[in-house]
């Protein structure tokens, strides 16, 4: 939409070059477009966010000078939005939660709170909807998360703070609420384990409640040993256990850091959970799931992946390559980068 608006503005400039306010509007739109380009936006994320507020103000002033009546209406809309937000914060301040934050590992913060009726979250939750406590894991990767990491204090000594939660935002791009899919490939990289593991727990719980799911293959790849030492503890791993063989649920935890080999040796493969040193062979995983779907005479496989962009590209490539012979791999992807 920004590109279309910029094109129309350029046409307008050509016929009315002497209007300074028009150039101001065009300059604002051009800046919007430039800083919205993905590589630039990712590199200058904080500046991109703060620049929006300044450019919006400049746009409104320019529209008024340019005698665009809609500019006045826009100011009224923003004023109403601010008033509504202030009112909501005041009215529902009693819903603010006591949040516990704790360092786990070298660069990860655990956030947990009791599950309230009117509580939403902006991060991807590690806990599943049926669990009583909301838990988030946030990786230290920028100024804000660095401040959060420092606020968490020392490892093993959680800190209680008070916070306001807003949301929810986003949804799965493929339908997971019905029996459309019976085979799932759940793939994650690094801290991208948070939403994927939440989904795996949710699916396993739904199977126990009577949902028809035949196969779930959970695959994680990363370097951080805190994932198996703190995040995937015994309490969480128990939720991967299958009840009465209702489902085939297999978990493969791949570690690319050779320094954690001793940690892996201490972890024994537990039935359907395997600890592996080295990167996953996605060709084998996808070919195996294709074979399983064909044997069960189903034509759809749900692929859910979260992690760095390189992992997303690799999974997309294998999903496309193995969508054949009447079997289709449908993908939902989340990139855990700014």
XYZ file of C-alpha atoms in Angstrom:
338
model
C 0.000 0.000 0.000
C 2.875 2.355 0.797
C 4.338 1.742 -2.691
C 0.976 2.508 -4.344
C 0.580 5.687 -2.314
C 4.113 6.731 -3.201
C 3.412 6.151 -6.900
C 0.234 8.235 -6.813
C 2.105 10.962 -4.952
C 4.824 11.011 -7.623
C 2.168 11.512 -10.285
C 0.705 14.352 -8.237
C 4.117 16.003 -7.888
C 4.554 15.978 -11.643
C 1.441 18.120 -12.084
C 1.945 20.347 -9.021
C 5.650 20.769 -8.426
C 5.379 24.040 -6.544
C 3.495 22.715 -3.528
C 6.057 22.340 -0.738
C 3.690 20.473 1.602
C 3.238 17.825 -1.080
C 6.981 17.279 -1.159
C 6.917 16.954 2.632
C 4.271 14.227 2.409
C 6.225 12.474 -0.328
C 9.410 12.629 1.725
C 7.669 11.075 4.712
C 6.219 8.274 2.566
C 9.598 7.633 0.944
C 11.234 7.345 4.370
C 8.482 4.952 5.475
C 9.116 2.731 2.456
C 12.923 2.737 2.769
C 12.944 1.778 6.451
C 10.262 -0.873 5.868
C 12.549 -2.866 3.550
C 13.323 -6.068 5.465
C 17.159 -5.927 5.755
C 17.062 -2.264 6.795
C 14.158 -2.810 9.187
C 15.917 -5.718 10.910
C 19.241 -3.904 11.276
C 17.707 -0.676 12.618
C 14.662 -2.104 14.422
C 14.598 0.274 17.406
C 15.157 3.278 15.156
C 12.461 1.979 12.784
C 9.907 1.807 15.608
C 10.681 5.243 17.059
C 10.877 6.843 13.618
C 7.263 5.845 12.993
C 5.982 8.175 15.701
C 7.988 11.109 14.359
C 6.959 10.453 10.761
C 3.282 10.088 11.688
C 3.377 13.523 13.339
C 5.144 14.983 10.290
C 2.566 13.373 8.002
C -0.365 14.851 9.951
C 1.156 18.348 9.944
C 1.937 18.096 6.225
C -1.612 16.919 5.448
C -3.085 19.889 7.309
C -0.794 22.329 5.461
C -1.696 20.565 2.229
C -5.376 21.101 3.067
C -6.159 17.410 3.238
C -9.312 17.230 5.343
C -8.727 13.608 6.279
C -5.711 14.745 8.282
C -7.980 16.370 10.856
C -10.040 13.184 11.133
C -6.851 11.175 11.636
C -5.797 13.389 14.542
C -9.197 12.810 16.123
C -8.823 9.059 15.664
C -5.406 8.996 17.337
C -6.675 11.153 20.206
C -9.604 8.782 20.737
C -7.228 5.797 20.692
C -5.016 7.377 23.378
C -8.052 8.155 25.549
C -9.332 4.570 25.214
C -5.939 3.136 26.144
C -5.652 5.338 29.238
C -9.189 4.379 30.267
C -8.482 0.660 29.774
C -5.281 0.779 31.841
C -7.042 2.615 34.674
C -10.135 0.403 34.667
C -8.370 -2.948 34.438
C -5.263 -2.171 36.478
C -6.367 -4.806 38.996
C -5.787 -7.407 36.287
C -2.063 -6.699 36.199
C -0.132 -9.790 37.169
C 2.759 -10.559 39.450
C 5.377 -11.898 37.065
C 8.360 -14.008 38.070
C 11.484 -13.666 35.951
C 14.540 -15.883 36.286
C 17.813 -16.422 34.446
C 18.174 -19.895 32.950
C 21.424 -20.511 31.121
C 23.801 -17.956 29.691
C 21.373 -15.909 27.594
C 17.795 -16.986 28.335
C 15.233 -15.502 30.728
C 12.240 -17.474 32.012
C 9.027 -15.493 32.605
C 6.177 -17.171 34.467
C 2.847 -16.137 35.994
C -0.471 -17.606 37.018
C -2.983 -18.077 34.211
C -5.731 -15.468 34.717
C -8.994 -15.128 32.789
C -8.169 -11.754 31.248
C -4.468 -12.227 30.603
C -2.816 -12.056 27.168
C 0.803 -12.243 26.096
C 2.913 -10.572 23.380
C 5.549 -13.333 23.397
C 5.037 -16.864 22.151
C 4.142 -18.938 25.198
C 6.091 -22.046 26.113
C 3.131 -23.358 28.105
C 0.114 -24.950 26.418
C -3.451 -23.558 26.729
C -4.522 -26.302 29.165
C -1.732 -25.522 31.662
C -2.480 -23.335 34.672
C 0.715 -21.304 34.540
C 1.897 -19.147 31.647
C 5.613 -19.530 30.935
C 7.724 -17.649 28.391
C 11.380 -17.999 27.468
C 13.049 -14.896 26.047
C 16.517 -15.002 24.502
C 18.880 -12.119 25.158
C 19.409 -10.536 21.739
C 19.035 -6.748 21.993
C 18.829 -3.724 24.280
C 15.383 -4.533 25.685
C 16.067 -8.214 26.327
C 19.483 -7.295 27.761
C 17.723 -5.037 30.290
C 15.286 -7.856 31.072
C 18.196 -10.264 31.518
C 19.854 -7.889 34.000
C 16.557 -7.392 35.830
C 16.244 -11.155 36.275
C 19.191 -11.082 38.679
C 21.241 -14.169 39.428
C 20.479 -17.619 38.099
C 18.432 -19.660 40.560
C 17.072 -16.567 42.316
C 13.841 -15.477 40.589
C 12.668 -11.862 40.856
C 9.023 -10.792 41.138
C 7.904 -7.748 39.141
C 4.499 -6.360 38.155
C 3.522 -6.156 34.517
C 0.706 -5.499 32.087
C 0.070 -8.025 29.343
C -1.487 -7.119 25.975
C -2.549 -9.155 22.955
C -3.016 -11.711 21.519
C -1.414 -11.141 18.149
C -1.222 -13.464 15.152
C -2.578 -16.926 14.448
C -1.537 -20.106 12.670
C -1.607 -19.840 8.887
C -2.964 -23.392 8.631
C -6.046 -24.705 10.433
C -5.111 -26.803 13.461
C -8.415 -26.839 15.338
C -10.090 -29.622 13.379
C -9.177 -33.110 12.185
C -7.848 -31.835 8.857
C -4.305 -32.927 9.744
C -3.390 -36.219 11.394
C 0.375 -36.031 10.786
C 2.564 -33.231 12.174
C 6.202 -32.255 11.672
C 7.040 -29.765 14.431
C 10.465 -28.220 13.806
C 12.277 -25.569 15.838
C 15.684 -23.969 16.070
C 17.203 -22.295 19.119
C 14.733 -20.347 21.249
C 12.151 -21.035 18.533
C 11.373 -24.097 20.624
C 8.920 -22.021 22.693
C 5.850 -21.913 20.386
C 6.571 -25.298 18.796
C 6.882 -27.194 22.071
C 3.723 -25.469 23.281
C 1.898 -26.838 20.238
C 3.284 -30.355 20.738
C 2.033 -30.372 24.339
C -1.334 -29.043 23.204
C -1.730 -31.714 20.515
C -0.751 -34.520 22.890
C -3.281 -33.239 25.438
C -5.997 -33.090 22.775
C -5.231 -36.683 21.778
C -5.828 -37.717 25.389
C -9.146 -35.864 25.192
C -10.181 -37.823 22.097
C -8.767 -35.921 19.099
C -7.651 -38.031 16.136
C -3.922 -37.508 15.501
C -1.712 -40.333 14.255
C 1.857 -38.988 14.197
C 3.805 -36.098 15.695
C 7.530 -35.758 15.046
C 9.115 -33.022 17.168
C 12.560 -31.880 15.988
C 14.764 -29.276 17.671
C 18.225 -28.102 16.632
C 20.476 -25.679 18.506
C 23.672 -25.021 20.430
C 22.505 -23.937 23.887
C 22.808 -26.630 26.560
C 20.415 -24.676 28.795
C 17.610 -26.026 26.608
C 18.027 -29.534 28.042
C 19.272 -28.412 31.445
C 16.587 -25.821 32.207
C 13.872 -25.581 29.552
C 13.240 -29.241 28.704
C 13.423 -30.531 32.256
C 11.849 -33.781 33.430
C 8.508 -32.097 34.123
C 8.273 -30.924 30.515
C 9.565 -34.177 29.037
C 6.828 -36.094 30.859
C 4.308 -34.234 28.705
C 5.783 -35.989 25.676
C 4.736 -39.354 27.055
C 2.040 -41.161 25.081
C -1.063 -42.541 26.781
C -2.226 -46.055 25.757
C -0.369 -45.853 22.414
C -3.040 -43.520 21.034
C -0.434 -41.682 18.985
C 3.102 -42.002 17.640
C 5.019 -39.077 19.179
C 8.750 -38.986 18.550
C 11.169 -36.286 19.669
C 14.626 -35.629 18.215
C 16.876 -33.098 19.984
C 19.883 -32.166 17.832
C 22.867 -30.295 19.322
C 25.322 -28.622 16.965
C 27.767 -27.590 19.702
C 30.389 -30.295 20.286
C 31.066 -28.826 23.749
C 27.766 -30.249 25.007
C 28.691 -33.836 24.088
C 29.277 -34.661 27.771
C 25.844 -33.316 28.645
C 24.264 -35.463 25.932
C 26.063 -38.576 27.214
C 24.497 -37.984 30.622
C 21.058 -37.872 29.006
C 19.870 -41.323 28.084
C 17.471 -41.771 25.199
C 14.093 -42.151 26.856
C 11.779 -44.221 24.703
C 10.463 -41.765 22.145
C 13.018 -39.014 22.996
C 16.436 -39.120 21.314
C 19.454 -36.850 21.957
C 21.655 -36.452 18.891
C 24.943 -34.603 18.345
C 24.933 -32.972 14.899
C 22.534 -31.277 12.521
C 19.288 -33.028 11.533
C 18.922 -34.776 8.187
C 15.709 -33.082 7.071
C 15.611 -35.120 3.865
C 15.236 -38.287 5.935
C 12.648 -36.736 8.257
C 10.459 -35.498 5.404
C 10.800 -38.683 3.354
C 9.848 -40.739 6.399
C 6.750 -38.631 7.069
C 5.801 -38.828 3.385
C 6.028 -42.629 3.620
C 3.929 -42.693 6.809
C 1.210 -40.486 5.304
C 1.077 -42.673 2.197
C 0.824 -45.863 4.249
C -2.050 -44.374 6.257
C -3.780 -43.176 3.072
C -3.823 -39.529 4.144
C -2.779 -36.743 1.813
C -1.936 -33.872 4.185
C 0.961 -33.239 6.568
C 1.144 -30.123 8.755
C 4.625 -28.626 9.083
C 5.161 -26.030 11.801
C 8.576 -24.416 11.997
C 10.040 -21.627 14.114
C 13.627 -20.439 14.166
C 16.156 -18.438 12.135
C 15.496 -17.627 8.490
C 18.047 -20.181 7.262
C 16.097 -22.961 8.994
C 12.827 -21.699 7.493
C 14.298 -21.780 3.965
C 15.643 -25.311 4.448
C 12.313 -26.638 5.746
C 10.374 -24.902 2.956
C 12.647 -26.501 0.371
C 12.138 -30.020 1.745
C 8.378 -29.498 2.114
C 8.121 -28.443 -1.525
C 10.358 -31.288 -2.701
C 8.303 -33.933 -0.862
C 4.878 -32.601 -1.860
C 4.262 -35.259 -4.497
C 2.345 -38.477 -5.210
C -0.826 -36.944 -3.811
C 0.821 -35.989 -0.490
C 1.014 -32.290 0.408
C 3.077 -30.642 3.157
C 1.385 -27.445 4.421
C 3.663 -25.023 6.290
C 3.195 -22.508 9.079
C 6.400 -20.589 9.768
C 7.613 -18.112 12.376
C 10.949 -16.328 12.155
C 12.443 -15.567 15.552
C 14.450 -12.526 14.522
C 13.804 -8.780 14.755
